[in-house]
Short mmCIF file of C-alpha atoms in Angstrom, two decimals:
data_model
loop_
_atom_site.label_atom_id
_atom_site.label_comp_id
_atom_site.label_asym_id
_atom_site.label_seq_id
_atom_site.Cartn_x
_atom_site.Cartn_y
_atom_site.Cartn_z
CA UNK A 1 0.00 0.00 0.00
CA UNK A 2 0.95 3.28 -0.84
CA UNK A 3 1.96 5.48 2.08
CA UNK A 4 2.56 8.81 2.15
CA UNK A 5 4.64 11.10 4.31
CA UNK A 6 4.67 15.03 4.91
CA UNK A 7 5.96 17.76 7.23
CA UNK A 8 3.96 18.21 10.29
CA UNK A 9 3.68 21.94 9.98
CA UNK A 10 5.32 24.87 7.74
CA UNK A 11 5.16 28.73 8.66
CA UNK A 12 5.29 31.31 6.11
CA UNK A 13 4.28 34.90 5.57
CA UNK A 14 1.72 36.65 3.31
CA UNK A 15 3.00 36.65 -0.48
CA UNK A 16 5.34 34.58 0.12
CA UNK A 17 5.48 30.88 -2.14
CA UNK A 18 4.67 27.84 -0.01
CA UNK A 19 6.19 24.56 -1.10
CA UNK A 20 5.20 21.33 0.67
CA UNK A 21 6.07 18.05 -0.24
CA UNK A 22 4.77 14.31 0.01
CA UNK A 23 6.59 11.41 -0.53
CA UNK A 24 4.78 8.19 -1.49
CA UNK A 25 7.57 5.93 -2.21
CA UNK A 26 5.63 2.84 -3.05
CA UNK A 27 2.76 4.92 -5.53
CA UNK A 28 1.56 2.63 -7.86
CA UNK A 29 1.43 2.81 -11.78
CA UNK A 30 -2.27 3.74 -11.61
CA UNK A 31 -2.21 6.20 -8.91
CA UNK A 32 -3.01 9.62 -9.33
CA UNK A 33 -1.86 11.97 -6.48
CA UNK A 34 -4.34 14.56 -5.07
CA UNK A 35 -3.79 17.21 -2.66
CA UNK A 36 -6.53 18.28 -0.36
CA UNK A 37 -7.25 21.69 1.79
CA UNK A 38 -8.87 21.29 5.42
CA UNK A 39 -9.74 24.66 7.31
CA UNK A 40 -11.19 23.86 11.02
CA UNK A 41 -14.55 22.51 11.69
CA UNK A 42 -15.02 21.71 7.75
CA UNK A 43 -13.93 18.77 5.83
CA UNK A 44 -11.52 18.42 3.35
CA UNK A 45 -11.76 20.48 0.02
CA UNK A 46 -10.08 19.06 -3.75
CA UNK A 47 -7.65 21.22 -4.46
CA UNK A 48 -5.44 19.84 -7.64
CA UNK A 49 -4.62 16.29 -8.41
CA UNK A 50 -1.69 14.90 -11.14
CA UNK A 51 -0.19 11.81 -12.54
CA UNK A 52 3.30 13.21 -13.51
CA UNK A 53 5.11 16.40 -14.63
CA UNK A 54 3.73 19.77 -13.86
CA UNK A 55 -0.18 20.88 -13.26
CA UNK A 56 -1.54 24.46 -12.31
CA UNK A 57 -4.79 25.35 -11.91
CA UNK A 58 -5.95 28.92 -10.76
CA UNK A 59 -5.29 28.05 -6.58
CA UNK A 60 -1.39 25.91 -7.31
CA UNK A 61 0.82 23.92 -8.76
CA UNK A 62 1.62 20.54 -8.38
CA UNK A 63 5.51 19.11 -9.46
CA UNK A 64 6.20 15.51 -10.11
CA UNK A 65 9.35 14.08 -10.76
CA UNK A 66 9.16 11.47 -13.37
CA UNK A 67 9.79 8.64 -10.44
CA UNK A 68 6.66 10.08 -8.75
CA UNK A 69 7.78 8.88 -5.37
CA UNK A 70 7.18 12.59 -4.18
CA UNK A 71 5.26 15.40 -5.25
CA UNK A 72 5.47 19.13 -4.54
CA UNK A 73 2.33 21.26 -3.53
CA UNK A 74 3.23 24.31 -5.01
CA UNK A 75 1.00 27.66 -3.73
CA UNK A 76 1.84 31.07 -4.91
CA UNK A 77 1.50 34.03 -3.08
CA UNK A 78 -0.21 32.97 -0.03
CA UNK A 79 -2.65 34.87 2.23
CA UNK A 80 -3.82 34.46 5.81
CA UNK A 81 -6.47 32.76 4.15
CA UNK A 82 -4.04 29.64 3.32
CA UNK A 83 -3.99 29.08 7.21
CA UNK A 84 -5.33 25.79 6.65
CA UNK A 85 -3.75 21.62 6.97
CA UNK A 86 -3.13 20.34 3.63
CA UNK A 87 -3.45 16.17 2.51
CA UNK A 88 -1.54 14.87 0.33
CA UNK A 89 -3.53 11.41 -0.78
CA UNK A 90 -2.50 8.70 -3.03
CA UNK A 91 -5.45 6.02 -3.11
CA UNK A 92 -5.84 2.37 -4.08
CA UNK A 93 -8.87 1.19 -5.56
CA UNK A 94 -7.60 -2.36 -5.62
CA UNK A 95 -10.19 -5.52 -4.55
CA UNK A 96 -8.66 -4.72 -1.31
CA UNK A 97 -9.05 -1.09 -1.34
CA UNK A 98 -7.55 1.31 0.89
CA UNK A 99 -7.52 5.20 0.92
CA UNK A 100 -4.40 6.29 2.47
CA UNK A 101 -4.53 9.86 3.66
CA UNK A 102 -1.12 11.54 4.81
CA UNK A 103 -1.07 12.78 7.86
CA UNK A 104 -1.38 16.19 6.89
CA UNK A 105 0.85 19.90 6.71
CA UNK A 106 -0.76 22.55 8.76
CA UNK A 107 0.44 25.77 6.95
CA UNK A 108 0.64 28.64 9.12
CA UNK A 109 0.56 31.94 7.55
CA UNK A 110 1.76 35.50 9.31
CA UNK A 111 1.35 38.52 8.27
CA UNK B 1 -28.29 17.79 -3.50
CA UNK B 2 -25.88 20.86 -3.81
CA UNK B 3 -23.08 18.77 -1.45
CA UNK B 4 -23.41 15.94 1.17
CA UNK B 5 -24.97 16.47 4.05
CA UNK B 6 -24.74 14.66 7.47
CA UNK B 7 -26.72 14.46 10.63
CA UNK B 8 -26.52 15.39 13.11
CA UNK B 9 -23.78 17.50 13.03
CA UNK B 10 -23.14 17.10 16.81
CA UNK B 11 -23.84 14.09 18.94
CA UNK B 12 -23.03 13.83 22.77
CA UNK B 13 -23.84 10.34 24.07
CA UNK B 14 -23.01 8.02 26.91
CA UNK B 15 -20.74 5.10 27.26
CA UNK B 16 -22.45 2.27 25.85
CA UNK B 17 -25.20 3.41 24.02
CA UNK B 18 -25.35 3.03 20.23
CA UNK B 19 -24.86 5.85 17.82
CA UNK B 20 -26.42 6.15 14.01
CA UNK B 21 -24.45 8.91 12.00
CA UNK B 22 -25.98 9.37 8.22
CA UNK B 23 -24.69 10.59 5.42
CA UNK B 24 -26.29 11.80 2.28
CA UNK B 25 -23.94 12.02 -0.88
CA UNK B 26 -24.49 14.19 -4.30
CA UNK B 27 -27.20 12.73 -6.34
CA UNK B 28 -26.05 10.65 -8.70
CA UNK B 29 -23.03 9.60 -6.90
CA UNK B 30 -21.85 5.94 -7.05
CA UNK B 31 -18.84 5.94 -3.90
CA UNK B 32 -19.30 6.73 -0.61
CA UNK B 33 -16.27 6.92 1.63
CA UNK B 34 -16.09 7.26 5.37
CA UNK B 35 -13.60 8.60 7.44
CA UNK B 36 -12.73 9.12 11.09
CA UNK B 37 -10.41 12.16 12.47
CA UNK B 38 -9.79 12.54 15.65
CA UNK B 39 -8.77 15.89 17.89
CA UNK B 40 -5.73 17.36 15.67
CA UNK B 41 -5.00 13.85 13.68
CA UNK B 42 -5.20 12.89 10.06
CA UNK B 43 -7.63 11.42 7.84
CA UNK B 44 -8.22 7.41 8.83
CA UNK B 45 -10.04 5.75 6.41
CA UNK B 46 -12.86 3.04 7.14
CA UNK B 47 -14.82 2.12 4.32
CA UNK B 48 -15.73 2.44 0.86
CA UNK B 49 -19.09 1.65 -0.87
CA UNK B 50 -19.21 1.15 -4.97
CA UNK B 51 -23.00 1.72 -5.15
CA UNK B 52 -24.39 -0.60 -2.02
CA UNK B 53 -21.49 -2.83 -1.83
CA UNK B 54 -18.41 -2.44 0.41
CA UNK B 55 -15.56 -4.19 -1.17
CA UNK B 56 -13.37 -3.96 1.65
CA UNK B 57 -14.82 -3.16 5.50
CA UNK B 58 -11.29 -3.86 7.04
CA UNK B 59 -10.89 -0.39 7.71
CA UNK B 60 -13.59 -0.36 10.65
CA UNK B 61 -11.71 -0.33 13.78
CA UNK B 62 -13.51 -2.86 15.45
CA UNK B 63 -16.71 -5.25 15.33
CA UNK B 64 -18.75 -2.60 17.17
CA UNK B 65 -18.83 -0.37 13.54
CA UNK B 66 -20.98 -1.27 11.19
CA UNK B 67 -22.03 0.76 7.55
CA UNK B 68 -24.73 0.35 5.09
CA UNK B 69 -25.63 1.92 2.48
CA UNK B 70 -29.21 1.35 0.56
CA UNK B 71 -30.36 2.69 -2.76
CA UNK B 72 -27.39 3.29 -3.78
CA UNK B 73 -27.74 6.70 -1.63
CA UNK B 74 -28.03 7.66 1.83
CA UNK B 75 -25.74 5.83 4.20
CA UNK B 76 -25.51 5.10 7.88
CA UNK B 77 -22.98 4.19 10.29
CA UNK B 78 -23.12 3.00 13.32
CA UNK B 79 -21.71 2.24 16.17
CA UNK B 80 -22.53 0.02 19.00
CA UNK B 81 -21.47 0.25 22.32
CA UNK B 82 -19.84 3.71 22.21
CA UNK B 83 -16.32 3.83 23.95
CA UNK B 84 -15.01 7.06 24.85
CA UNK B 85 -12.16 6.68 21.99
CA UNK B 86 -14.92 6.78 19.32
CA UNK B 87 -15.03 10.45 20.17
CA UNK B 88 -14.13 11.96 16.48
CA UNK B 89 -15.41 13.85 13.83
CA UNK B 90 -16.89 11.14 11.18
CA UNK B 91 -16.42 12.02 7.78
CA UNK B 92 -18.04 11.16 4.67
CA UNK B 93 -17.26 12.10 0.91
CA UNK B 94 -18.48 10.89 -2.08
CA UNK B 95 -17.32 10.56 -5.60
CA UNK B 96 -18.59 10.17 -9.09
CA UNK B 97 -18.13 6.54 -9.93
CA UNK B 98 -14.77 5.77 -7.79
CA UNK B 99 -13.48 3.36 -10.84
CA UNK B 100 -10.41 5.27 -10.72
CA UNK B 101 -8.09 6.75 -8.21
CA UNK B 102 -8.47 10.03 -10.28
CA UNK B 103 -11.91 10.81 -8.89
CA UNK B 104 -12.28 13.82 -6.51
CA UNK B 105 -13.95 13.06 -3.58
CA UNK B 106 -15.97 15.46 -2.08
CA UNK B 107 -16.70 15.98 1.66
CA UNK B 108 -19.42 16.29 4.12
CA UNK B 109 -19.07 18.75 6.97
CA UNK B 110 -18.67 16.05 9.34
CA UNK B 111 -20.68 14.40 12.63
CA UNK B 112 -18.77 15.21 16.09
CA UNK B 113 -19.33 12.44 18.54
CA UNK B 114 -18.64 12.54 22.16
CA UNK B 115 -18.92 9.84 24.10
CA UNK B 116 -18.88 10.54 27.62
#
């Protein structure tokens, strides 16, 4: 099963670029990687999901090197708003299924 | 519906009694996922329904949880003979189809249960 491993926490400032990075060294050919957002008291929220190289959509980017045993949340310019814990999940729909969550960044954000 | 619901959205109970926590996906949804979180922890999953079906119900922690899910729809879990380390928020999210693990899953606000 894929498992996947993240910082506990990050700080950063407003308008600064937040980079925070999963590692999921046994993903499997037909995983996709998704990142989810969690603010407090709500559950999570997509944010972006890839399979290899680069994707951006309007809220980040996501990097993945072509082994695609980590991937890089990429988001630009935060805002207090970003105060949030972020999931990187890599998921098995196998016979035996299992939906491995990581345990989760929570991105602080100063002013 | 515009999202997925849940009810209640708060549930204080005693030690030992039973607990029913439902969970209404997005029409026309085919997974339903459930999750557990605990005070400042992670996502842990627990089970996964294609339609009414649960391939796999390894995830529940114990014999005391139980899920169904009818009409390929609303589902319920419950949980017998509450323990005070049940207390968590219960997730649930749902998902298009869930043939693939490229399917967003989106996410219920969640039932708090504390068992006292």
């Amino acid at each position: 099963l894929a498992k996947t491993t993240q910082p506990i926490s990050m700080d950063s400032y407003e308008g600064q670029e937040v980079n925070i990075t999963c590692s999921h060294n046994n993903i499997a050919t037909n995983d996709y990687i998704t990142w989810y957002q969690q603010f407090p008291s709500q559950g999570p929220r997509f944010i972006i999901q890839g399979y290899k190289t680069k994707v951006t959509n309007e809220v980040a980017s996501l990097f993945i090197p072509a082994d695609r045993k980590s991937s890089t949340l990429s988001l630009p310019r935060v805002s207090l708003s970003d105060t949030a814990v972020y999931y990187c999940l890599v998921a098995l729909y196998s016979s035996a299924s299992k939906i491995i969550f990581g345990s989760g960044t929570r991105l602080s954000i100063r002013p | 519906g515009a999202g997925v619901s849940q009810s209640p959205s708060n549930k204080v109970t005693e030690k030992g009694k039973d607990v029913e926590l439902r969970c209404d996906p997005i029409s026309g949804h085919t997974a339903l996922y459930w999750y557990r979180q605990s005070l400042g922890q992670g996502l842990e999953f627990l089970i996964y329904f294609q339609g009414n079906s649960a391939p796999d119900k390894s995830g529940l922690p114990s014999d005391r949880f139980s899920a169904e899910r009818t009409g390929g729809s609303v589902s319920t879990l419950t949980i017998q003979r509450t323990q005070q380390e049940d207390s968590a928020v219960y997730l649930c999210a749902s998902s298009l189809t869930g043939a693939g693990t490229e399917e967003t899953q989106y996410f219920g606000p969640g039932t708090r249960l504390l068992v006292l």
